[in-house]
Coordinates of C-alpha atoms in Angstrom, one line a residue:
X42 CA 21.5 21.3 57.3
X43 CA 20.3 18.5 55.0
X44 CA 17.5 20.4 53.9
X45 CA 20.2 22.8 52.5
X46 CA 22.5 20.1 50.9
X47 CA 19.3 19.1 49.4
X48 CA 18.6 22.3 47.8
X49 CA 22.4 22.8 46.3
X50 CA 22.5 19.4 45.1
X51 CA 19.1 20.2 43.1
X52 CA 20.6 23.6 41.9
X53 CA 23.8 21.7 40.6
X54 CA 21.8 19.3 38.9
X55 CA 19.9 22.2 36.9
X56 CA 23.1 24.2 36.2
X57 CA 24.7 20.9 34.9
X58 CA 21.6 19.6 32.8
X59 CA 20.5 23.0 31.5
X60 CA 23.8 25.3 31.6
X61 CA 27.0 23.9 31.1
X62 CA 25.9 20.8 28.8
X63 CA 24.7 23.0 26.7
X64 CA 28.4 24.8 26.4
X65 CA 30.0 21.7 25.6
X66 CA 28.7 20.9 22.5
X67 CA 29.1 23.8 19.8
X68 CA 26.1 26.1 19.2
X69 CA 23.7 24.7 16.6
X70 CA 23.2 26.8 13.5
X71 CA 19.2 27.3 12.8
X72 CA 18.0 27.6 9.5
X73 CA 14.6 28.2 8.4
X74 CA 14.3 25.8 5.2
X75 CA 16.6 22.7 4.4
X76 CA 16.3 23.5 0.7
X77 CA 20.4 24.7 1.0
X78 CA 21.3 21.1 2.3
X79 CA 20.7 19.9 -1.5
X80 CA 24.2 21.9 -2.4
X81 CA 25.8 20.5 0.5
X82 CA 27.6 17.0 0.9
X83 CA 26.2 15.1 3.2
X84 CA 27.2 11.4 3.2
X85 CA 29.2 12.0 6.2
X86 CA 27.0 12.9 8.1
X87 CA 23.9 11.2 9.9
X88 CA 20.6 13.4 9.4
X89 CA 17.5 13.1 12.1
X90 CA 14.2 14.0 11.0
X91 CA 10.4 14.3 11.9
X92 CA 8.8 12.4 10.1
X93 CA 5.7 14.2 10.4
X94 CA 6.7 17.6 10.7
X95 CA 9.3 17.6 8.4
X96 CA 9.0 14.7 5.2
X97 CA 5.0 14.5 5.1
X98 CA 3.3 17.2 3.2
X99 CA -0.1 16.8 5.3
X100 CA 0.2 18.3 8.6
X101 CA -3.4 16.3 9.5
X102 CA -2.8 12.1 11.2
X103 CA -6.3 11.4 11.2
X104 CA -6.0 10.0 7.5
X105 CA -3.5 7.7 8.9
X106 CA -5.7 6.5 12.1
X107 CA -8.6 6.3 10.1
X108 CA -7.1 3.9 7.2
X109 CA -5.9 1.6 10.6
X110 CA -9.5 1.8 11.9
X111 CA -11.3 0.7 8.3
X112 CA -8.7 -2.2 7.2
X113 CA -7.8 -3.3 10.4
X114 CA -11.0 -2.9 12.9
X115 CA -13.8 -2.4 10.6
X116 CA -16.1 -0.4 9.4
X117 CA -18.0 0.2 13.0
X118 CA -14.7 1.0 14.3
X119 CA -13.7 4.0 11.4
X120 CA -17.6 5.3 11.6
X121 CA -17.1 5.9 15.8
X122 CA -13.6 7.8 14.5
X123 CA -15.1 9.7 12.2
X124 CA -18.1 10.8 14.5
X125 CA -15.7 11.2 17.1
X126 CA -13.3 13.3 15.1
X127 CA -15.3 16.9 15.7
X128 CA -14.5 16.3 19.4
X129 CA -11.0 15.2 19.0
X130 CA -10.2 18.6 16.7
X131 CA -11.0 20.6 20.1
X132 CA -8.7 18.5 22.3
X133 CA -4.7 19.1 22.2
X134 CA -2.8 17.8 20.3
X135 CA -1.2 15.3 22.6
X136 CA -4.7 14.1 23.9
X137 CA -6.3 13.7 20.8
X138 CA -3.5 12.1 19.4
X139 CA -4.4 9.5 22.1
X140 CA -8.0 9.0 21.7
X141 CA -7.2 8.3 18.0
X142 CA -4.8 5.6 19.0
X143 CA -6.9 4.1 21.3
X144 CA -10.1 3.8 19.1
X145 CA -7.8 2.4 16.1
X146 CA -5.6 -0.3 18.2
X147 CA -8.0 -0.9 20.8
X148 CA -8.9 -4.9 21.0
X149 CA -6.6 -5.5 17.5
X150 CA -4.0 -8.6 17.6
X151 CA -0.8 -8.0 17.6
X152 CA 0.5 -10.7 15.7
X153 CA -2.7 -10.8 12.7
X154 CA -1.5 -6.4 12.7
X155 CA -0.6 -6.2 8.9
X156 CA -1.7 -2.8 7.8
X157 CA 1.9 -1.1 9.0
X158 CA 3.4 -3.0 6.1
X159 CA 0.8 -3.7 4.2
X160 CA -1.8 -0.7 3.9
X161 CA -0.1 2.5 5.2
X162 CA 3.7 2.6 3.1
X163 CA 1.2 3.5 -0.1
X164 CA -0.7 6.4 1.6
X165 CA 2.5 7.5 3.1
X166 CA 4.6 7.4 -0.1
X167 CA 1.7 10.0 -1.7
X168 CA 1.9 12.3 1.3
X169 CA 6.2 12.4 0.5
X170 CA 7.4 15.8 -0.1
X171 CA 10.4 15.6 -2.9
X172 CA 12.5 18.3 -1.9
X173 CA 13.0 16.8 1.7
X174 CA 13.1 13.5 0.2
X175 CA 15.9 14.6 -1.7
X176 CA 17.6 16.2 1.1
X177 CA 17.4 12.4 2.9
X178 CA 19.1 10.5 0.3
X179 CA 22.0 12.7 0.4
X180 CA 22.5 11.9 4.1
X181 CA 25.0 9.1 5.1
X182 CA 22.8 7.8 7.1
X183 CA 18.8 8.6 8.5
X184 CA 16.8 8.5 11.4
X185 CA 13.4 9.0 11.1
X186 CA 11.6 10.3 14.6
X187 CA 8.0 10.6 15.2
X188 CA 6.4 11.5 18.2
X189 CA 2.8 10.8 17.9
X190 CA 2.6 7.5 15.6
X191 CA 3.4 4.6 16.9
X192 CA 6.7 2.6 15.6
X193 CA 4.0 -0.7 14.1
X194 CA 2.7 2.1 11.4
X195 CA 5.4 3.9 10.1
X196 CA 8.4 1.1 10.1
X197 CA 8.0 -0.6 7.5
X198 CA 7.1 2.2 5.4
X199 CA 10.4 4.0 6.8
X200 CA 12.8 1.2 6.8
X201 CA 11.1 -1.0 3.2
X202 CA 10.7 1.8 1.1
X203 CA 12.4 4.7 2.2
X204 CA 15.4 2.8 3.1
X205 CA 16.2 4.3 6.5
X206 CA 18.5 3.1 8.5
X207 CA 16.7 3.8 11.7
X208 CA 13.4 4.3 13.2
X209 CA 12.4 6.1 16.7
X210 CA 8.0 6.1 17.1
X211 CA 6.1 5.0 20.5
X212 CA 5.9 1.5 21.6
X213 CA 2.2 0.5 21.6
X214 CA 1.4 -1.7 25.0
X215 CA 0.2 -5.2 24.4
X216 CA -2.1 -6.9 27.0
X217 CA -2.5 -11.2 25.9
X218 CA -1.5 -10.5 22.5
X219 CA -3.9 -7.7 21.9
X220 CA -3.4 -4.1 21.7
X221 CA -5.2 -2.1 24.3
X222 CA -5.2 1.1 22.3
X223 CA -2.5 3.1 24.5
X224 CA 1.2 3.8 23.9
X225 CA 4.5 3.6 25.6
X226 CA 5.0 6.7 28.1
X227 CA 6.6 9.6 26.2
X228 CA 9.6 10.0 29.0
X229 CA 10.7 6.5 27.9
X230 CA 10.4 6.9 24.2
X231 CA 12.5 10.1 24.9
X232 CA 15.2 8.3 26.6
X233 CA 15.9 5.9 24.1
X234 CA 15.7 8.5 21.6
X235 CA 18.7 10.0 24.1
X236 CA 20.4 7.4 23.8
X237 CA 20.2 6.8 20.3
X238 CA 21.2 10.1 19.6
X239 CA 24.3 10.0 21.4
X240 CA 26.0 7.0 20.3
X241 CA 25.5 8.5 16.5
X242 CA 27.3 11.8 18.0
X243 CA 30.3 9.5 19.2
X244 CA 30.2 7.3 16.2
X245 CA 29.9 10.2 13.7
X246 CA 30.9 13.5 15.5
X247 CA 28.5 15.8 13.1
X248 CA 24.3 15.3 13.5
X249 CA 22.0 17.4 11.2
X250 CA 18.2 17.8 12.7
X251 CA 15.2 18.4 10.8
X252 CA 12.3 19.3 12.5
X253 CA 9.4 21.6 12.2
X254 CA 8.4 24.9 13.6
X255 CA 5.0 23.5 14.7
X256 CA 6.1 20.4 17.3
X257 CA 8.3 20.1 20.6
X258 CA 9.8 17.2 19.5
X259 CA 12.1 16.2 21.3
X260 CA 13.9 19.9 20.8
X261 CA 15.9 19.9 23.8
X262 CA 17.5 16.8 22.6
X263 CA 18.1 18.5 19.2
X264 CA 19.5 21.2 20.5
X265 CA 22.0 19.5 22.8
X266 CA 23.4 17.1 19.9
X267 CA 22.8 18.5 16.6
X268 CA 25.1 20.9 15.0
X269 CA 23.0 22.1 12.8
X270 CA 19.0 22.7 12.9
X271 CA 16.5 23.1 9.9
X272 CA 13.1 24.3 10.7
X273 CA 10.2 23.4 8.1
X274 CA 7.6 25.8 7.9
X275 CA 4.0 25.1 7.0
X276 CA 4.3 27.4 4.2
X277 CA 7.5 25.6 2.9
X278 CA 5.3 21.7 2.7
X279 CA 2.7 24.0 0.6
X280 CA 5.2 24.4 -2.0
X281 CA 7.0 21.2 -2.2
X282 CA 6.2 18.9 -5.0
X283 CA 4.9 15.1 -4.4
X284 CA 7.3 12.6 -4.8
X285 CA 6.7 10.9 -8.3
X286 CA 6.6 7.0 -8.2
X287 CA 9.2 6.7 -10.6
X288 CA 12.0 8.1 -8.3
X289 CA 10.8 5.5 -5.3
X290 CA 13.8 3.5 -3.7
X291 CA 11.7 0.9 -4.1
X292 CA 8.9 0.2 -6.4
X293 CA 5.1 0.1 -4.7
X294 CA 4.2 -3.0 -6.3
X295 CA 2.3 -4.8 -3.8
X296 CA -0.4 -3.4 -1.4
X297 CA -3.4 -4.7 0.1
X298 CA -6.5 -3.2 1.9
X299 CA -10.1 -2.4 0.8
X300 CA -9.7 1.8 0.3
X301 CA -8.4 3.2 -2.6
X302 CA -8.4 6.2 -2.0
X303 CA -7.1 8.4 1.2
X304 CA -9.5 8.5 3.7
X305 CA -9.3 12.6 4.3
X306 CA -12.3 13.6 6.5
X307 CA -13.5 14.8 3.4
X308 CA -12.9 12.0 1.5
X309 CA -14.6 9.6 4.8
X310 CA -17.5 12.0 4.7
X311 CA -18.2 10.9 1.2
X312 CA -17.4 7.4 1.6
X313 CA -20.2 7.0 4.4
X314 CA -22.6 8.7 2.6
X315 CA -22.1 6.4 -0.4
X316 CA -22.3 3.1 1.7
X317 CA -26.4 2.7 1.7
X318 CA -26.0 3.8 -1.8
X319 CA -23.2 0.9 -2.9
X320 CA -24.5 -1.8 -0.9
X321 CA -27.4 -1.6 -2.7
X322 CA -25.8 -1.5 -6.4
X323 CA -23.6 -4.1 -5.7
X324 CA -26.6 -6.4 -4.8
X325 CA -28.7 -5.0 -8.2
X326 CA -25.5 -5.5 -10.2
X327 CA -24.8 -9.0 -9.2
X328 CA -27.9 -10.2 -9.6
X329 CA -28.5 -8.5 -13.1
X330 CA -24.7 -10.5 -13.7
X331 CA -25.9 -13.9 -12.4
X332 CA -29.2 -14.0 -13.9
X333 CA -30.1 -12.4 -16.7
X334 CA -29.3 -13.3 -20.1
X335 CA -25.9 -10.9 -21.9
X336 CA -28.2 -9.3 -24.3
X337 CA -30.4 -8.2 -21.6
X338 CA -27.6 -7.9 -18.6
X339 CA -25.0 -5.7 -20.6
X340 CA -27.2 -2.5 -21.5
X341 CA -29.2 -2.7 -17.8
X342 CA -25.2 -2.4 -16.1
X343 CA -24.4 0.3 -18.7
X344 CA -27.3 2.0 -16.9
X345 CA -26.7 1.2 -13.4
X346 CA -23.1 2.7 -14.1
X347 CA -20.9 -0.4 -14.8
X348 CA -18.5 0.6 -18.0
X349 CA -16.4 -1.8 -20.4
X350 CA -14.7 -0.6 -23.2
X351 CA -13.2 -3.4 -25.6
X352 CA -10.2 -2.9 -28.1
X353 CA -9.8 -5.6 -30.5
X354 CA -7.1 -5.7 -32.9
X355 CA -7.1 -6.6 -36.4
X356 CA -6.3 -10.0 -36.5
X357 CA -7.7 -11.0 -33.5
X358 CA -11.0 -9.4 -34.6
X359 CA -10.8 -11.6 -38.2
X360 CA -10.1 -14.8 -35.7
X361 CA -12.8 -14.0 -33.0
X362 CA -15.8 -13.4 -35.2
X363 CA -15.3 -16.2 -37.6
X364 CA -17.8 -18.8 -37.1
X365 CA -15.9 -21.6 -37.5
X366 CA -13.8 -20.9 -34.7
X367 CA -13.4 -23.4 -32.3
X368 CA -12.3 -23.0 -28.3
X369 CA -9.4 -20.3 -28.0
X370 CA -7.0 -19.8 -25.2
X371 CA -6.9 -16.2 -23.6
X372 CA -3.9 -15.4 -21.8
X373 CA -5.0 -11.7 -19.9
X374 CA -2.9 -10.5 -16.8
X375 CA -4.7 -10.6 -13.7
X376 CA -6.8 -7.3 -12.1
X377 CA -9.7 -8.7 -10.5
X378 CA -11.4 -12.0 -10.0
X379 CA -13.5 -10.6 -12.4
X380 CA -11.9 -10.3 -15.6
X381 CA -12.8 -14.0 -17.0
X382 CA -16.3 -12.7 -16.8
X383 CA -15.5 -9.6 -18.2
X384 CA -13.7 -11.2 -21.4
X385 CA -17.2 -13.6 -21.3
X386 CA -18.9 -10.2 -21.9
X387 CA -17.0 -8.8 -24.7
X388 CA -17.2 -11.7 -26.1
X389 CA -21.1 -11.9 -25.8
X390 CA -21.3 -15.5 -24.5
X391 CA -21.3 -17.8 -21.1
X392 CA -19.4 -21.0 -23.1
X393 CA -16.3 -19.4 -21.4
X394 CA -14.2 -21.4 -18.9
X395 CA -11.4 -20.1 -16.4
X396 CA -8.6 -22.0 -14.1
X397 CA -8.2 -21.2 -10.1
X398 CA -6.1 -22.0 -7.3
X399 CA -7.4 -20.4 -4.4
X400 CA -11.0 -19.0 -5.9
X401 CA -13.3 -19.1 -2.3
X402 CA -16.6 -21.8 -2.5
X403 CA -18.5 -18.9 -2.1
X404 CA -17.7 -17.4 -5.8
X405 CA -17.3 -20.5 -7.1
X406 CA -21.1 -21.5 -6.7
X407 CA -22.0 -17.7 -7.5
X408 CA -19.8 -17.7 -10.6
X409 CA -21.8 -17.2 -13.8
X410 CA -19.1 -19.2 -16.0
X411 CA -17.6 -22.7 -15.4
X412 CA -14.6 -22.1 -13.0
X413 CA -12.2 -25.4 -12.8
X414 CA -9.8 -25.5 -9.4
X415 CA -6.4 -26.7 -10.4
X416 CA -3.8 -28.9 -8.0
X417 CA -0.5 -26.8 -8.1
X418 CA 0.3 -30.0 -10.3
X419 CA 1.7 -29.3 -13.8
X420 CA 1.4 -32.6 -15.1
X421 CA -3.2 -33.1 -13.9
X422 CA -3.5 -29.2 -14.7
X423 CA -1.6 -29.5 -18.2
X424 CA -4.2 -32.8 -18.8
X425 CA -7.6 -30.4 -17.1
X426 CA -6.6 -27.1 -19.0
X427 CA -6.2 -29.2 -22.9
X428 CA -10.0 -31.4 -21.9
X429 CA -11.4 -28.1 -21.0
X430 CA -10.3 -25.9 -23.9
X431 CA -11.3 -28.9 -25.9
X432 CA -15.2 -28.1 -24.7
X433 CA -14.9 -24.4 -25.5
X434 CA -12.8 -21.0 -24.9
X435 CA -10.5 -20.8 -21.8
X436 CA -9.2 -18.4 -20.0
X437 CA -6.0 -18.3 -17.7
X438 CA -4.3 -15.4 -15.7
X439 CA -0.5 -16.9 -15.9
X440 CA 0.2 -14.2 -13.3
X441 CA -1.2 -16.6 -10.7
X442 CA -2.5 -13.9 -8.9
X443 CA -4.0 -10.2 -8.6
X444 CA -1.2 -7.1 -8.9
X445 CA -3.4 -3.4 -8.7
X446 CA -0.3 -1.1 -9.5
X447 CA 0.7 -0.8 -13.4
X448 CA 3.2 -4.0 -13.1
X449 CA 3.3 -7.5 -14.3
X450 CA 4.5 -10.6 -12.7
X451 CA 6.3 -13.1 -13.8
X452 CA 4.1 -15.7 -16.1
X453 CA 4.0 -18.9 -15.6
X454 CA 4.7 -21.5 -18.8
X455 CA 2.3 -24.3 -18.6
X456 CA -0.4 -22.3 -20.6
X457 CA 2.2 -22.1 -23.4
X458 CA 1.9 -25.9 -24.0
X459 CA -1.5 -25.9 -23.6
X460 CA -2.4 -24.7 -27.0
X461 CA -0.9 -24.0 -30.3
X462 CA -2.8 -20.4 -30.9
X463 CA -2.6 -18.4 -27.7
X464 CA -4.6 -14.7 -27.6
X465 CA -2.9 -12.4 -25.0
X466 CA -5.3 -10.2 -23.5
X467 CA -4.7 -7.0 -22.2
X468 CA -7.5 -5.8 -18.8
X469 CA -7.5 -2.6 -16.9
X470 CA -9.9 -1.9 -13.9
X471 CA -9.0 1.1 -12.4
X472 CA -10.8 1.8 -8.4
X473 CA -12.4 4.8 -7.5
X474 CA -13.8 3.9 -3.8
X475 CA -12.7 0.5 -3.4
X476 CA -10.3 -2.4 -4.5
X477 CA -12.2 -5.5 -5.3
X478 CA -8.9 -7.3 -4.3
X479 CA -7.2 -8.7 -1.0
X480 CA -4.6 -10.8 0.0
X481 CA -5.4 -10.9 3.9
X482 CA -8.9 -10.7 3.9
X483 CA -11.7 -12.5 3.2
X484 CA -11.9 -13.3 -1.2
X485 CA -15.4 -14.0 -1.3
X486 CA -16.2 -10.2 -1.0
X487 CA -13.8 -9.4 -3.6
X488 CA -16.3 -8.8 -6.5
X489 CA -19.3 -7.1 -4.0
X490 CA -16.0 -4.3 -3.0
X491 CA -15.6 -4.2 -6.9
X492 CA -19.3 -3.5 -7.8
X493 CA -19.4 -1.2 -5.0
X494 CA -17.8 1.5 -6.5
X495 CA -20.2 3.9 -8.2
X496 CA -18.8 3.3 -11.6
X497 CA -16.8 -0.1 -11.6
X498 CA -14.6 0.2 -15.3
X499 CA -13.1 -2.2 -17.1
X500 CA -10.9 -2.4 -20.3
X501 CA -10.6 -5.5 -22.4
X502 CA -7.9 -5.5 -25.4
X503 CA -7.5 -8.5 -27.8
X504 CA -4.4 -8.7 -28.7
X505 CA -3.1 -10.3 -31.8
X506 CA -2.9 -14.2 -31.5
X507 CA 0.4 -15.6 -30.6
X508 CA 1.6 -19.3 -31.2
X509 CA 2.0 -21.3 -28.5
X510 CA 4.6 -24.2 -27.9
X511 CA 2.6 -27.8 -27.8
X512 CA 4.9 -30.3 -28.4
X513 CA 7.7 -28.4 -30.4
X514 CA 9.7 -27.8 -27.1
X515 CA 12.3 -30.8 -26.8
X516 CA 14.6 -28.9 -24.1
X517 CA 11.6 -27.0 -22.5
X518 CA 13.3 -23.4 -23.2
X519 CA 11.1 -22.6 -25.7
X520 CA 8.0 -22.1 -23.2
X521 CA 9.7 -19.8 -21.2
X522 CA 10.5 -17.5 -24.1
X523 CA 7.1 -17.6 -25.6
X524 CA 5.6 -16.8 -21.4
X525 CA 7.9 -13.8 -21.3
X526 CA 6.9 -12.9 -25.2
X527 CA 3.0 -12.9 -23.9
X528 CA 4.1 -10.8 -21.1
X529 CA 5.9 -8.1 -22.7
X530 CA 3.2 -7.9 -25.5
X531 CA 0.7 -7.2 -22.7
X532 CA 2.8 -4.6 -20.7
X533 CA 3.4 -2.9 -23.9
X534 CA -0.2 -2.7 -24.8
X535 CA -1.2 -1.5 -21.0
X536 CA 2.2 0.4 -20.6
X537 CA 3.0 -1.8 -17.5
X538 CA 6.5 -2.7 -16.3
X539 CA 7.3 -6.4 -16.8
X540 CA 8.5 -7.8 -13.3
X541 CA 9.7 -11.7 -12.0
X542 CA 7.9 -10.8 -8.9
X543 CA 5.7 -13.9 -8.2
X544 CA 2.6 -14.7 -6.3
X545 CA 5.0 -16.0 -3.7
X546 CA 6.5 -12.7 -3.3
X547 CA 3.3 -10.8 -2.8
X548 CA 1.6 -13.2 -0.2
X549 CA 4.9 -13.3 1.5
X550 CA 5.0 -9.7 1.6
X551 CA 1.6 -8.7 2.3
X552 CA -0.2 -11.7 4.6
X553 CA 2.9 -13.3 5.5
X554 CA 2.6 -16.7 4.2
X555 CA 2.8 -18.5 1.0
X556 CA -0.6 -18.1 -0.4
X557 CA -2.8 -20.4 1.7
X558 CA -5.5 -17.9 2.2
X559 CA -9.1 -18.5 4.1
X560 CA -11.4 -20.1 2.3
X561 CA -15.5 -18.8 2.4

């Protein structure tokens, strides 16, 4: 007899979870492209997408893993990726969506975990298709869903740049502090995405889905709450333009990591058979830098592929190759560590001098021009910069810090008072392979990453001189005006967007403190 109330209670169950459910809530209309929901208002209702299936144009996560692998685990760590990557294209989906995971988190700290905000929002933002993009911003409100990446890499670019409201991925389990390479069961992940789902059906009464033809996700729950369903097809992400960086919510001004560009397995393929290669003109090109004279140095980089191209204009050219000229002050914005030794070598000469805060010991001592740490203290660094410009040219990066995207930051004043003829200068370094900047890493490898790319480039623009402040600043406005002046002359000349971002502001953003970075 109990064997029998067993068996009707089970067939209840499955008539009420599978049958009548499904009657309560109305049908859901299924469309085949969400191209119509850009003619439809939609700020009234709450829109659920995939983030993979249905906003990124690539259909392939390995670019994703890999970038975690490199910036956060190493170079060892991406190689046994990479080699393991033939063998994870033969697995499922769902397993080798695993081993993936595991060989990027596996033995990585939690809390020192930076590349979710730091690395990743960049690559993502490139991988954005517009037309779905579009479709989101329409919606009153979004939830972005993913099923195979974990919640650490896709929140921040979700919730920081794309400005959605909410954000569903896999919990990654932490062991002491340390990731152990394995997420969250996918029945729990589903149940909070349950849950989710059906407070925004009370709270709003109208859900839109967005999913795509080629993942389960969580379809069952779609189909239960979601009035309306929009399948993406492959063939549909072929077509859709890239969203251009002007129409980001929010500008991409600060990112860190070593890659610049996205680690496809093409793309890796080529980076690992360049290594040997740019380990090995990095070492020729710094010692050529350090130790031979400019007239020798210059044409033997030229040939081991370094480039610089100097524009000088007029003015500056009549003031520069006079040869009564005594020490100038060049005010350039702030690329690399490297562009006081670039300015050294348009200018043809080693009596050049430049300001740091937080230069490592290590490039100090390698440095090939006099580099003079300042205190963070206006009055000493005011009385250093006017005994060293005294002894020769300067150079100062008012910036206070590096910035790789085409923005500037806010200037700082003091060099305004500093001298009374002030020569902004204009630098561009564009990366092929790698940035020779970081924020979380380790500085001291900052110019080897640079010269490791096969043709490291840089632009030097002399810019007409501008005067500078001195002691004809009473109220201390005029320094201000005359730091903003330099800036805006410089963005104009490099077509950059003048910002008040600070260095502040980038550490803040990308290492999570203030600036204090590791010394080497």
């Amino acid at each position: 007899m109990s064997v029998k109330i067993s068996i009707f209670q089970s067939l209840m169950f499955l008539f009420n979870r599978f049958i009548l459910r499904r009657y309560r809530s109305p049908k859901p209309k299924y469309q085949k492209c969400p191209s119509s929901l850009l003619q439809t208002n939609l700020s009234c209702h709450t829109l659920i997408f995939n983030l993979e299936g249905a906003l990124l144009k690539s259909d392939s996560l390995f670019p994703y893993f890999m970038l975690v692998a490199f910036e956060a685990g190493g170079v060892m760590r991406s190689f046994i990726l990479f080699i393991l990557y033939p063998l994870i294209s033969l697995m499922s989906h769902e397993m080798g969506v695993k081993v993936m995971v595991f060989v990027s988190f596996f033995g990585i700290k939690k809390d020192g975990f930076r590349a979710g905000r730091a690395v990743l929002p960049k690559y993502f933002l490139e991988d954005v298709g517009l037309e779905m993009f579009k479709v989101l911003r329409k919606g009153g409100k979004r939830i972005g869903v993913s099923d195979d990446l974990p919640q650490v890499m896709i929140e921040g670019f979700l919730k920081d740049y794309l400005e959605v409201e909410v954000v569903v991925g896999r919990e990654m389990k932490v062991v002491g502090g340390y990731y152990i390479g394995v997420m969250e069961d996918k029945t729990k992940h589903d149940l909070v995405f349950d849950e989710l789902v059906r407070k925004e059906r009370l709270n709003t009464g109208h859900i839109i889905g967005i999913t795509s033809f080629n993942t389960s996700l969580h379809r069952y729950l779609f189909f239960q709450f979601c009035q309306e369903i929009y399948f993406v097809k492959k063939s549909d992400k072929r077509n859709w333009q890239t969203l251009p960086k002007n129409q980001y919510p929010k500008p991409l001004v600060f990112h860190d990591g070593r890659l610049a560009i996205k680690p496809t397995l093409v793309n890796t393929l080529v980076l690992f058979m360049w290594g040997p290669f740019a380990v090995v003109a990095a070492a020729v090109r710094l010692f050529v830098s350090l130790c031979i004279p400019y007239t020798f140095s210059i044409p033997i980089l030229c040939f081991s592929g370094c480039r610089l191209t100097v524009e000088i204009d007029d003015v500056s050219s009549q003031k520069l190759n006079t040869s009564q000229r005594k020490g100038y002050l060049f005010a350039c914005n702030h690329r690399t560590l490297l562009d006081p030794l670039y300015i050294g070598f348009a200018l043809k000469t080693k009596n050049i001098t430049t300001v740091t805060y937080s230069l490592s010991r290590v490039s100090e001592l390698l440095a090939p021009i006099k580099t003079v740490r300042l205190t963070r203290d206006r009055v000493s660094d005011g009385k250093a910069m006017k005994k060293l410009l005294a002894e020769g040219d300067l150079v100062v990066c008012p910036e206070g810090t590096t910035c790789r995207e085409p923005h500037l930051l806010r200037f700082s004043p003091l060099f305004t008072e500093i001298s009374d003829v002030i020569v902004p200068v204009a630098v561009t370094s564009p990366a092929t392979f790698f940035y020779g900047t970081t924020a979380s890493g380790l500085k001291a490898f900052d110019p080897l990453f640079f010269l490791m790319d096969p043709y490291p480039t840089y632009t030097v623009q002399f810019l007409d001189p501008v005067s500078g402040v001195s002691c004809q600043d009473p109220d201390g406005k005029l320094k201000f005006e005359v730091a903003n002046h330099v800036q805006s002359v410089i963005g104009k000349a490099l077509d950059f967007e003048c910002t008040n971002l600070t260095r502040k502001d980038k550490y803040l953003i990308l290492a999570g403190n203030n600036g204090v970075v590791k010394k080497s």
